[in-house]
Amino acid sequence: MDAKTYFIEFSYLLASILFIYGLKGLSHPQTARRGMNSAAAGMLVAIIGTLLHHEIIDYTWIIVGLLVGGLIGAAMSIWMPMTAMPQRTALSHAFGALAASLVGISEYYRHVVDLGETLPSAKMAALGFEVLFGSLTVTGSLLAFVKLQELMRGTPITYKGQNIINVSLFIAAAVIFIYLIYDPSQTTLFYVMVVLSFLFGILLVLPIGSADMPVVMSLMNSYAGLASAATGFAIGNNVLIIAGTLDGFSGFILSILMCKAMNRSVTNVLFGAFGSAGTDTSSTVEGTMREVQVDDVAVQLAYARQVVFVPGYGLATAQAQHAVRELAEALQHRGVLVKYAIHPVAGRMPGHMNVLLAEANVPYSQLYELEQINPEMPATDVAVVVGANDVVNPDARDNPKSPIAGMPIIEVDRSTNVVVLKRGKGKGFSGLENPLFFKPNTGMLYGDAKASLTKLAQAVQQA
Ligand code: NAP
């Protein structure tokens, strides 16, 4: 090995260490920012190492690619709002998987079609895997983007025999893949496999509703990672193998964690068409909704001992993270003990609430996870639900027939008083009615969450 090769391998090793360190940092809100920075630094080191590769004879297209990719990445991170983060992630997965897929196709073309070589089975297996999973991730992620961006309806699109058609299509692509390992020279079959994989990505995501899309995207993330790892094997690149494997398995673990937090199985998410017209929406609603006014709530809050805020998707759409912190500070100023209850699937992506509250400099010590806060609910004077719905729906606990039965919830209904901040009678993402809103100890404060919180903070200061 010459000095340059040593340097490249060293940069890959350093990048891998930085990726692992980054992942470790992401496991806690307090270290998440540092984790992101070290992962980004790792990517920079890996890119620099790759740019020194011996096989590069002309940098023109690489520079064009760096400029175009860098500009798209910068534009997305600057202008896409936090509420559009799931769509943004879907696009990133689509681009990453497209890169893996194109590398696989061009490697196959170069060796088999251009040079007329016979690919060794191991290399063909790696290439085939990369193209199969890369291609289905491209179209699947693009469709996820289209649904989340509401460019088409987000509800599941189902038809008779759908699961059988999907599974058959995947088996056909997998059989071709296995055949190609034995006979890589069948170029037509290779391209049929590519087309089937692209088609399978679309058909896989069609029956999945927007509510389940974050789980699907994290699975796609996992596929894109495994496709990149396969690319690493195919082109003999260590950093791709390591980073792809990390990506693949962390995406898979995240999908499982999200499913657990919703009490659903991965197969139910993928094949259950949750939220389609046939979904049972039975609930145990009794009583009437009671509207409350800002001044009454402000007095209730100002004289409470303990107040727990439960943020949800509405906090994100209203961008009310700063307003909730200001109200919390006004209450603390009066000696009220303030806590925030964070449900693992509140909002639209994992860690959504943590990111928003961190942006508003809410102290981490005030954030409580579901298991920590639920035992404290009976001792809570007022639970303030800020744009959350499904994650506080008592039907998940009390009604075994509910589609969300068994999903762990933040048990706000066990606190002395509940105030729900929402704009009107809109449902949560599951489309279900919420009996919490009809309970005698619940008051509904209608209006945009940010405006309501701002008015409450002013009223508390004057109370
Ligand atoms: P949610 O059930 O979607 O409810 C959000 C509520 O916010 C709505 O009822 C809406 O009512 C209200 N709202 C919207 N805009 C508002 C505004 N500007 N001001 C005030 N209120 C506003 O939210 P959630 O309780 O956070 O639950 C998350 C859902 O997403 C769960 O079903 C979860 O399973 C699903 N999900 C999340 C993830 C994840 O990773 N986080 C992953 C997969 C699925 P109005 O229209 O009446 O205002």
Short mmCIF file of C-alpha atoms and ligand atoms in Angstrom, two decimals:
data_model
loop_
_atom_site.label_atom_id
_atom_site.label_comp_id
_atom_site.label_asym_id
_atom_site.label_seq_id
_atom_site.Cartn_x
_atom_site.Cartn_y
_atom_site.Cartn_z
CA MET A 1 0.00 0.00 0.00
CA ASP A 2 1.30 3.48 -0.83
CA ALA A 3 0.98 6.50 1.49
CA LYS A 4 -2.15 7.74 -0.30
CA THR A 5 -3.96 4.43 0.13
CA TYR A 6 -2.99 4.40 3.82
CA PHE A 7 -4.42 7.90 4.16
CA ILE A 8 -7.69 6.89 2.45
CA GLU A 9 -8.11 3.83 4.69
CA PHE A 10 -7.27 5.93 7.77
CA SER A 11 -9.87 8.54 6.78
CA TYR A 12 -12.47 5.76 6.40
CA LEU A 13 -11.61 4.40 9.84
CA LEU A 14 -11.84 7.88 11.37
CA ALA A 15 -15.17 8.50 9.59
CA SER A 16 -16.57 5.21 10.91
CA ILE A 17 -15.54 6.09 14.47
CA LEU A 18 -17.21 9.51 14.10
CA PHE A 19 -20.42 7.86 12.78
CA ILE A 20 -20.57 5.50 15.79
CA TYR A 21 -19.82 8.36 18.17
CA GLY A 22 -22.56 10.37 16.42
CA LEU A 23 -25.14 7.61 16.83
CA LYS A 24 -24.26 7.30 20.50
CA GLY A 25 -24.78 11.07 20.91
CA LEU A 26 -28.21 10.87 19.26
CA SER A 27 -29.45 8.55 22.00
CA HIS A 28 -30.01 11.48 24.40
CA PRO A 29 -31.41 14.99 23.75
CA GLN A 30 -28.56 16.58 25.70
CA THR A 31 -25.89 15.07 23.42
CA ALA A 32 -27.92 14.94 20.19
CA ARG A 33 -26.49 18.15 18.71
CA ARG A 34 -22.94 16.97 19.36
CA GLY A 35 -23.90 13.61 17.82
CA MET A 36 -25.16 15.28 14.63
CA ASN A 37 -22.00 17.38 14.36
CA SER A 38 -19.69 14.41 14.73
CA ALA A 39 -21.67 12.38 12.17
CA ALA A 40 -21.49 15.34 9.74
CA ALA A 41 -17.73 15.63 10.38
CA GLY A 42 -17.45 11.87 9.71
CA MET A 43 -19.19 12.31 6.37
CA LEU A 44 -16.82 15.15 5.44
CA VAL A 45 -13.78 13.01 6.29
CA ALA A 46 -15.20 10.10 4.26
CA ILE A 47 -15.80 12.38 1.24
CA ILE A 48 -12.27 13.81 1.43
CA GLY A 49 -10.83 10.29 1.59
CA THR A 50 -12.90 9.17 -1.39
CA LEU A 51 -11.86 12.21 -3.46
CA LEU A 52 -8.22 11.07 -3.18
CA HIS A 53 -9.00 7.70 -4.75
CA HIS A 54 -6.54 6.47 -7.42
CA GLU A 55 -9.26 5.56 -9.90
CA ILE A 56 -10.49 9.15 -10.24
CA ILE A 57 -9.04 10.57 -13.45
CA ASP A 58 -11.24 13.62 -13.87
CA TYR A 59 -12.88 15.76 -11.19
CA THR A 60 -15.26 17.71 -13.45
CA TRP A 61 -18.43 15.66 -12.86
CA ILE A 62 -17.56 15.15 -9.21
CA ILE A 63 -17.39 18.93 -8.68
CA VAL A 64 -20.69 19.37 -10.54
CA GLY A 65 -22.25 16.67 -8.33
CA LEU A 66 -20.85 18.23 -5.15
CA LEU A 67 -22.20 21.65 -6.10
CA VAL A 68 -25.66 20.43 -7.12
CA GLY A 69 -25.98 18.08 -4.11
CA GLY A 70 -24.60 20.69 -1.69
CA LEU A 71 -27.00 23.34 -2.98
CA ILE A 72 -30.03 21.04 -2.75
CA GLY A 73 -29.01 19.95 0.78
CA ALA A 74 -28.45 23.54 1.94
CA ALA A 75 -31.75 24.73 0.42
CA MET A 76 -33.66 21.89 2.08
CA SER A 77 -32.14 22.47 5.50
CA ILE A 78 -32.62 26.26 5.38
CA TRP A 79 -36.09 26.54 3.91
CA MET A 80 -37.99 23.36 4.74
CA PRO A 81 -39.91 23.93 7.99
CA MET A 82 -39.61 21.54 10.96
CA THR A 83 -43.17 20.35 10.34
CA ALA A 84 -42.06 19.12 6.89
CA MET A 85 -39.19 17.08 8.34
CA PRO A 86 -40.78 13.69 7.54
CA GLN A 87 -41.11 14.66 3.85
CA ARG A 88 -37.55 15.98 3.84
CA THR A 89 -36.28 12.71 5.27
CA ALA A 90 -38.25 10.75 2.67
CA LEU A 91 -36.57 12.76 -0.11
CA SER A 92 -33.11 12.19 1.40
CA HIS A 93 -33.75 8.43 1.51
CA ALA A 94 -34.91 8.48 -2.11
CA PHE A 95 -31.71 10.29 -3.21
CA GLY A 96 -29.43 8.03 -1.12
CA ALA A 97 -31.08 4.89 -2.44
CA LEU A 98 -30.98 6.22 -6.02
CA ALA A 99 -27.21 6.68 -5.65
CA ALA A 100 -26.79 3.10 -4.40
CA SER A 101 -29.03 1.74 -7.13
CA LEU A 102 -27.26 3.68 -9.92
CA VAL A 103 -23.81 2.57 -8.69
CA GLY A 104 -25.07 -1.04 -8.78
CA ILE A 105 -26.53 -0.73 -12.28
CA SER A 106 -23.42 1.01 -13.67
CA GLU A 107 -21.08 -1.56 -12.05
CA TYR A 108 -23.13 -4.38 -13.62
CA TYR A 109 -23.13 -2.62 -16.99
CA ARG A 110 -19.37 -1.92 -16.84
CA HIS A 111 -18.37 -5.49 -15.99
CA VAL A 112 -20.96 -7.59 -17.79
CA VAL A 113 -22.07 -5.52 -20.81
CA ASP A 114 -19.06 -3.29 -21.48
CA LEU A 115 -16.13 -5.55 -20.58
CA GLY A 116 -17.98 -8.86 -21.17
CA GLU A 117 -16.64 -10.25 -17.87
CA THR A 118 -18.21 -13.02 -15.80
CA LEU A 119 -19.00 -11.59 -12.38
CA PRO A 120 -18.02 -13.77 -9.40
CA SER A 121 -21.12 -14.98 -7.47
CA ALA A 122 -20.26 -12.99 -4.32
CA LYS A 123 -19.96 -9.73 -6.28
CA MET A 124 -23.17 -10.43 -8.21
CA ALA A 125 -24.96 -11.17 -4.92
CA ALA A 126 -23.81 -7.83 -3.48
CA LEU A 127 -24.72 -5.94 -6.69
CA GLY A 128 -28.11 -7.63 -6.99
CA PHE A 129 -28.99 -6.93 -3.34
CA GLU A 130 -27.93 -3.31 -3.75
CA VAL A 131 -30.05 -2.80 -6.86
CA LEU A 132 -33.07 -4.75 -5.53
CA PHE A 133 -33.32 -2.89 -2.21
CA GLY A 134 -31.98 0.41 -3.55
CA SER A 135 -34.57 0.61 -6.34
CA LEU A 136 -37.59 -0.26 -4.22
CA THR A 137 -36.45 2.32 -1.66
CA VAL A 138 -36.26 5.02 -4.37
CA THR A 139 -39.86 4.72 -5.52
CA GLY A 140 -41.21 3.82 -2.05
CA SER A 141 -39.59 6.92 -0.50
CA LEU A 142 -40.73 9.16 -3.35
CA LEU A 143 -44.32 7.97 -2.90
CA ALA A 144 -43.99 8.51 0.87
CA PHE A 145 -42.88 12.10 0.08
CA VAL A 146 -45.85 12.63 -2.27
CA LYS A 147 -48.32 11.35 0.37
CA LEU A 148 -46.79 13.31 3.25
CA GLN A 149 -46.67 16.49 1.16
CA GLU A 150 -50.36 15.86 0.44
CA LEU A 151 -49.75 15.88 -3.32
CA MET A 152 -52.04 12.84 -3.28
CA ARG A 153 -54.45 11.64 -0.59
CA GLY A 154 -52.66 10.25 2.45
CA THR A 155 -55.19 7.53 3.25
CA PRO A 156 -54.32 3.92 2.35
CA ILE A 157 -55.14 2.92 -1.24
CA THR A 158 -56.32 -0.66 -1.24
CA TYR A 159 -57.77 -3.16 -3.75
CA LYS A 160 -58.65 -6.84 -3.79
CA GLY A 161 -55.75 -9.28 -3.67
CA GLN A 162 -53.30 -6.44 -2.98
CA ASN A 163 -51.09 -8.27 -0.50
CA ILE A 164 -50.92 -11.37 -2.73
CA ILE A 165 -49.95 -9.27 -5.77
CA ASN A 166 -47.27 -7.42 -3.76
CA VAL A 167 -45.76 -10.54 -2.24
CA SER A 168 -45.78 -12.34 -5.64
CA LEU A 169 -44.03 -9.40 -7.27
CA PHE A 170 -41.34 -9.36 -4.60
CA ILE A 171 -40.86 -13.13 -4.85
CA ALA A 172 -40.49 -12.81 -8.66
CA ALA A 173 -37.79 -10.12 -8.22
CA ALA A 174 -36.05 -12.21 -5.52
CA VAL A 175 -36.08 -15.35 -7.71
CA ILE A 176 -34.50 -13.41 -10.61
CA PHE A 177 -31.91 -12.06 -8.16
CA ILE A 178 -30.99 -15.59 -7.02
CA TYR A 179 -30.85 -16.83 -10.63
CA LEU A 180 -28.51 -13.97 -11.55
CA ILE A 181 -26.08 -15.04 -8.83
CA TYR A 182 -25.66 -18.31 -10.74
CA ASP A 183 -25.76 -16.75 -14.20
CA PRO A 184 -24.87 -13.03 -14.13
CA SER A 185 -24.75 -12.83 -17.94
CA GLN A 186 -28.58 -12.67 -18.23
CA THR A 187 -28.70 -8.92 -18.82
CA THR A 188 -32.41 -8.83 -19.75
CA LEU A 189 -33.31 -10.54 -16.47
CA PHE A 190 -31.19 -8.01 -14.61
CA TYR A 191 -33.15 -5.12 -16.08
CA VAL A 192 -36.47 -6.92 -15.43
CA MET A 193 -35.40 -7.19 -11.78
CA VAL A 194 -34.68 -3.43 -11.70
CA VAL A 195 -38.13 -2.62 -13.13
CA LEU A 196 -39.88 -5.03 -10.72
CA SER A 197 -38.05 -3.47 -7.75
CA PHE A 198 -39.06 0.07 -8.77
CA LEU A 199 -42.66 -1.12 -9.17
CA PHE A 200 -42.63 -3.00 -5.85
CA GLY A 201 -41.57 0.19 -3.98
CA ILE A 202 -44.71 1.97 -5.24
CA LEU A 203 -47.05 -0.96 -4.56
CA LEU A 204 -45.61 -1.46 -1.07
CA VAL A 205 -46.31 2.14 0.01
CA LEU A 206 -49.71 2.60 -1.73
CA PRO A 207 -51.72 0.81 1.01
CA ILE A 208 -49.94 2.62 3.84
CA GLY A 209 -51.58 5.71 5.33
CA SER A 210 -49.68 8.92 6.16
CA ALA A 211 -50.00 8.16 9.90
CA ASP A 212 -47.83 5.08 9.49
CA MET A 213 -45.42 6.75 7.08
CA PRO A 214 -42.70 7.52 9.67
CA VAL A 215 -42.42 3.79 10.42
CA VAL A 216 -42.26 2.99 6.72
CA MET A 217 -39.63 5.66 6.17
CA SER A 218 -37.48 4.33 8.92
CA LEU A 219 -37.78 0.87 7.32
CA MET A 220 -36.83 2.42 3.97
CA ASN A 221 -33.92 4.07 5.74
CA SER A 222 -32.92 0.60 6.84
CA TYR A 223 -33.19 -0.74 3.25
CA ALA A 224 -31.19 2.20 1.87
CA GLY A 225 -28.51 1.52 4.51
CA LEU A 226 -28.33 -2.18 3.65
CA ALA A 227 -28.19 -1.31 -0.07
CA SER A 228 -25.24 1.02 0.68
CA ALA A 229 -23.51 -1.72 2.67
CA ALA A 230 -23.96 -4.03 -0.33
CA THR A 231 -22.50 -1.28 -2.55
CA GLY A 232 -19.50 -1.26 -0.23
CA PHE A 233 -19.02 -5.02 -0.77
CA ALA A 234 -19.53 -4.65 -4.54
CA ILE A 235 -16.95 -1.89 -5.01
CA GLY A 236 -14.66 -2.84 -2.09
CA ASN A 237 -15.29 0.27 0.02
CA ASN A 238 -14.99 -0.22 3.80
CA VAL A 239 -16.65 3.00 4.94
CA LEU A 240 -19.75 2.21 2.87
CA ILE A 241 -19.96 -1.24 4.46
CA ILE A 242 -19.69 0.17 7.99
CA ALA A 243 -21.91 3.24 7.51
CA GLY A 244 -24.50 1.23 5.52
CA THR A 245 -24.70 -1.44 8.21
CA LEU A 246 -25.05 1.17 10.97
CA ASP A 247 -27.77 2.91 8.96
CA GLY A 248 -29.51 -0.36 8.11
CA PHE A 249 -29.72 -1.65 11.65
CA SER A 250 -30.43 1.66 13.40
CA GLY A 251 -33.31 2.24 10.94
CA PHE A 252 -34.65 -1.22 11.65
CA ILE A 253 -34.42 -0.80 15.44
CA LEU A 254 -36.14 2.59 15.18
CA SER A 255 -39.01 1.04 13.18
CA ILE A 256 -39.48 -1.61 15.86
CA LEU A 257 -39.41 1.01 18.65
CA MET A 258 -42.03 3.13 16.86
CA CYS A 259 -44.26 0.11 16.33
CA LYS A 260 -43.93 -0.75 20.03
CA ALA A 261 -44.87 2.80 21.02
CA MET A 262 -48.05 2.44 18.93
CA ASN A 263 -48.63 -1.18 20.03
CA ARG A 264 -48.61 -2.35 16.40
CA SER A 265 -46.60 -5.02 14.65
CA VAL A 266 -44.39 -4.22 11.66
CA THR A 267 -46.54 -6.51 9.49
CA ASN A 268 -49.69 -4.69 10.63
CA VAL A 269 -48.10 -1.36 9.63
CA LEU A 270 -46.99 -2.73 6.23
CA PHE A 271 -50.02 -4.81 5.32
CA GLY A 272 -52.81 -3.64 7.67
CA ALA A 273 -53.90 -0.52 5.68
CA PHE A 274 -54.47 1.33 8.98
CA GLY A 275 -56.82 4.30 8.57
CA SER A 276 -58.52 2.98 5.41
CA ALA A 277 -62.31 3.16 4.93
CA GLY A 278 -62.77 -0.26 6.55
CA THR A 279 -60.95 0.63 9.78
CA ASP A 280 -63.10 0.33 12.93
CA THR A 281 -63.42 3.79 14.47
CA SER A 282 -65.53 2.82 17.48
CA SER A 283 -64.92 4.87 20.62
CA THR A 284 -66.41 5.16 24.10
CA VAL A 285 -67.48 8.81 23.95
CA GLU A 286 -69.88 9.99 26.65
CA GLY A 287 -70.83 13.49 27.83
CA THR A 288 -70.36 16.85 26.16
CA MET A 289 -67.39 19.07 25.45
CA ARG A 290 -66.96 21.99 27.85
CA GLU A 291 -65.44 25.15 26.44
CA VAL A 292 -63.26 27.24 28.78
CA GLN A 293 -61.87 30.78 28.51
CA VAL A 294 -58.31 32.10 28.83
CA ASP A 295 -58.87 33.98 32.10
CA ASP A 296 -60.36 30.98 33.92
CA VAL A 297 -57.54 28.70 32.79
CA ALA A 298 -54.92 31.30 33.74
CA VAL A 299 -56.25 31.41 37.32
CA GLN A 300 -56.32 27.60 37.48
CA LEU A 301 -52.70 27.46 36.32
CA ALA A 302 -51.43 30.33 38.46
CA TYR A 303 -52.68 28.71 41.68
CA ALA A 304 -51.64 25.14 40.82
CA ARG A 305 -48.82 23.26 42.58
CA GLN A 306 -47.88 21.10 39.60
CA VAL A 307 -48.63 21.67 35.90
CA VAL A 308 -47.72 19.15 33.20
CA PHE A 309 -47.58 20.24 29.54
CA VAL A 310 -48.24 17.52 26.96
CA PRO A 311 -47.09 18.69 23.53
CA GLY A 312 -48.31 17.03 20.33
CA TYR A 313 -48.42 17.57 16.60
CA GLY A 314 -50.47 20.78 17.00
CA LEU A 315 -47.55 22.37 18.89
CA ALA A 316 -45.39 21.70 15.83
CA THR A 317 -47.90 23.10 13.31
CA ALA A 318 -48.49 26.18 15.47
CA GLN A 319 -44.73 26.56 16.08
CA ALA A 320 -45.71 27.12 19.70
CA GLN A 321 -42.52 25.83 21.35
CA HIS A 322 -41.32 29.30 22.42
CA ALA A 323 -44.80 30.30 23.62
CA VAL A 324 -45.10 27.18 25.82
CA ARG A 325 -41.71 27.90 27.40
CA GLU A 326 -42.76 31.49 28.10
CA LEU A 327 -45.94 30.32 29.83
CA ALA A 328 -43.95 27.72 31.78
CA GLU A 329 -41.50 30.43 32.93
CA ALA A 330 -44.35 32.69 34.02
CA LEU A 331 -45.75 29.82 36.09
CA GLN A 332 -42.37 28.92 37.58
CA HIS A 333 -41.95 32.54 38.53
CA ARG A 334 -45.04 32.09 40.70
CA GLY A 335 -43.62 28.92 42.29
CA VAL A 336 -45.56 26.39 40.19
CA LEU A 337 -43.71 23.12 39.48
CA VAL A 338 -43.68 22.65 35.68
CA LYS A 339 -42.99 19.44 33.77
CA TYR A 340 -43.28 18.38 30.12
CA ALA A 341 -44.55 14.89 29.24
CA ILE A 342 -43.00 13.51 26.05
CA HIS A 343 -44.75 10.65 24.27
CA PRO A 344 -42.41 8.66 21.98
CA VAL A 345 -44.68 9.09 18.92
CA ALA A 346 -46.06 12.58 19.62
CA GLY A 347 -45.83 14.68 16.47
CA ARG A 348 -44.87 13.15 13.17
CA MET A 349 -41.37 11.77 13.64
CA PRO A 350 -39.34 10.23 16.43
CA GLY A 351 -37.95 12.87 18.77
CA HIS A 352 -40.14 15.56 17.16
CA MET A 353 -41.11 17.15 20.48
CA ASN A 354 -37.58 16.92 21.90
CA VAL A 355 -36.21 18.79 18.90
CA LEU A 356 -38.84 21.55 19.10
CA LEU A 357 -38.51 22.06 22.85
CA ALA A 358 -34.70 22.03 22.63
CA GLU A 359 -34.95 24.73 19.95
CA ALA A 360 -36.89 26.86 22.49
CA ASN A 361 -34.26 26.14 25.20
CA VAL A 362 -36.62 24.23 27.46
CA PRO A 363 -34.34 22.64 30.12
CA TYR A 364 -33.87 18.88 29.60
CA SER A 365 -34.41 18.33 33.31
CA GLN A 366 -38.09 19.32 32.83
CA LEU A 367 -38.71 16.68 30.14
CA TYR A 368 -40.28 13.44 31.35
CA GLU A 369 -40.86 10.28 29.38
CA LEU A 370 -44.20 8.49 29.43
CA GLU A 371 -43.18 5.89 32.04
CA GLN A 372 -41.79 8.60 34.34
CA ILE A 373 -44.71 11.03 34.15
CA ASN A 374 -47.73 8.68 34.30
CA PRO A 375 -47.27 7.81 38.01
CA GLU A 376 -47.22 11.59 38.70
CA MET A 377 -50.51 12.31 36.95
CA PRO A 378 -52.81 11.85 39.99
CA ALA A 379 -50.67 14.44 41.82
CA THR A 380 -50.91 16.91 38.93
CA ASP A 381 -53.31 19.83 39.36
CA VAL A 382 -53.53 20.79 35.69
CA ALA A 383 -52.43 18.83 32.61
CA VAL A 384 -52.22 21.16 29.60
CA VAL A 385 -52.55 19.28 26.31
CA VAL A 386 -50.98 21.43 23.60
CA GLY A 387 -52.16 20.20 20.19
CA ALA A 388 -51.96 16.52 21.16
CA ASN A 389 -54.78 14.08 20.57
CA ASP A 390 -54.01 10.39 19.90
CA VAL A 391 -51.22 10.23 22.48
CA VAL A 392 -53.67 11.22 25.25
CA ASN A 393 -56.65 9.18 24.01
CA PRO A 394 -57.90 7.06 26.96
CA ASP A 395 -59.61 4.67 24.50
CA ALA A 396 -56.18 3.20 23.79
CA ARG A 397 -56.16 2.03 27.43
CA ASP A 398 -59.86 1.44 28.09
CA ASN A 399 -61.46 0.26 24.84
CA PRO A 400 -60.10 -3.06 23.56
CA LYS A 401 -62.05 -2.55 20.29
CA SER A 402 -60.30 0.72 19.49
CA PRO A 403 -57.88 0.56 16.52
CA ILE A 404 -55.25 2.09 18.81
CA ALA A 405 -56.00 -0.29 21.73
CA GLY A 406 -52.85 -1.05 23.70
CA MET A 407 -50.92 2.00 22.50
CA PRO A 408 -49.32 3.49 25.63
CA ILE A 409 -50.72 6.96 26.38
CA ILE A 410 -49.93 9.87 28.64
CA GLU A 411 -52.68 9.48 31.22
CA VAL A 412 -53.72 13.10 31.53
CA ASP A 413 -57.27 12.03 32.43
CA ARG A 414 -55.92 10.92 35.83
CA SER A 415 -54.86 14.47 36.74
CA THR A 416 -57.22 16.76 38.67
CA ASN A 417 -57.92 19.06 35.71
CA VAL A 418 -57.18 18.84 31.99
CA VAL A 419 -57.06 21.77 29.59
CA VAL A 420 -56.88 20.94 25.88
CA LEU A 421 -55.53 23.57 23.49
CA LYS A 422 -56.71 22.93 19.94
CA ARG A 423 -58.31 24.88 17.13
CA GLY A 424 -61.63 23.06 16.92
CA LYS A 425 -63.07 19.58 16.73
CA GLY A 426 -60.34 18.21 14.43
CA LYS A 427 -59.36 14.58 14.91
CA GLY A 428 -55.86 13.29 15.54
CA PHE A 429 -53.82 11.47 12.96
CA SER A 430 -55.58 8.15 13.59
CA GLY A 431 -58.89 9.85 12.69
CA LEU A 432 -60.49 8.65 15.94
CA GLU A 433 -62.78 10.45 18.37
CA ASN A 434 -61.15 11.19 21.75
CA PRO A 435 -63.32 10.57 24.86
CA LEU A 436 -60.89 12.70 26.91
CA PHE A 437 -62.43 15.85 25.41
CA PHE A 438 -65.86 14.87 26.78
CA LYS A 439 -64.82 14.12 30.39
CA PRO A 440 -66.15 16.38 33.17
CA ASN A 441 -62.64 17.38 34.34
CA THR A 442 -61.56 18.44 30.81
CA GLY A 443 -61.89 22.01 29.51
CA MET A 444 -61.44 22.84 25.82
CA LEU A 445 -59.57 26.09 25.06
CA TYR A 446 -60.14 26.63 21.36
CA GLY A 447 -57.71 28.52 19.15
CA ASP A 448 -54.28 28.22 17.56
CA ALA A 449 -51.93 26.77 20.22
CA LYS A 450 -49.38 29.59 19.93
CA ALA A 451 -52.00 32.34 20.26
CA SER A 452 -53.68 30.59 23.23
CA LEU A 453 -50.36 30.05 25.04
CA THR A 454 -49.33 33.68 24.52
CA LYS A 455 -52.65 34.92 25.90
CA LEU A 456 -52.36 32.52 28.86
CA ALA A 457 -48.83 33.75 29.68
CA GLN A 458 -50.05 37.36 29.72
CA ALA A 459 -53.07 36.45 31.86
CA VAL A 460 -50.94 34.44 34.32
CA GLN A 461 -48.63 37.43 34.79
CA GLN A 462 -51.64 39.56 35.69
CA ALA A 463 -53.36 36.94 37.89
P1 NAP B 1 -52.47 14.07 16.65
O1 NAP B 1 -53.16 12.91 17.24
O2 NAP B 1 -52.17 14.05 15.21
O3 NAP B 1 -53.36 15.37 17.01
C1 NAP B 1 -52.92 16.63 16.71
C2 NAP B 1 -54.03 17.61 17.13
O4 NAP B 1 -53.46 18.90 17.05
C3 NAP B 1 -55.24 17.58 16.24
O5 NAP B 1 -56.34 16.97 16.90
C4 NAP B 1 -55.51 19.06 15.90
O6 NAP B 1 -56.84 19.41 16.28
C5 NAP B 1 -54.49 19.81 16.75
N1 NAP B 1 -53.87 20.94 16.06
C6 NAP B 1 -53.41 20.98 14.80
N2 NAP B 1 -52.92 22.19 14.52
C7 NAP B 1 -53.07 22.93 15.64
C8 NAP B 1 -52.73 24.28 15.98
N3 NAP B 1 -52.18 25.11 15.09
N4 NAP B 1 -53.03 24.70 17.23
C9 NAP B 1 -53.62 23.88 18.12
N5 NAP B 1 -53.94 22.60 17.86
C10 NAP B 1 -53.66 22.13 16.62
O7 NAP B 1 -51.09 14.37 17.39
P2 NAP B 1 -50.33 13.56 18.52
O8 NAP B 1 -51.18 13.44 19.74
O9 NAP B 1 -48.99 14.22 18.63
O10 NAP B 1 -50.17 12.09 17.95
C11 NAP B 1 -49.27 11.75 16.90
C12 NAP B 1 -49.89 10.77 15.93
O11 NAP B 1 -48.97 10.52 14.84
C13 NAP B 1 -50.19 9.44 16.58
O12 NAP B 1 -51.34 8.87 15.99
C14 NAP B 1 -48.96 8.63 16.21
O13 NAP B 1 -49.18 7.22 16.24
C15 NAP B 1 -48.71 9.12 14.79
N6 NAP B 1 -47.32 8.78 14.42
C16 NAP B 1 -46.29 9.47 14.96
C17 NAP B 1 -44.99 9.07 14.69
C18 NAP B 1 -43.80 9.74 15.30
O14 NAP B 1 -42.71 9.26 15.08
N7 NAP B 1 -43.97 10.82 16.04
C19 NAP B 1 -44.76 8.01 13.85
C20 NAP B 1 -45.84 7.34 13.30
C21 NAP B 1 -47.11 7.75 13.59
P3 NAP B 1 -57.56 20.68 15.59
O15 NAP B 1 -57.55 20.41 14.14
O16 NAP B 1 -58.92 20.70 16.19
O17 NAP B 1 -56.76 21.88 15.96
#
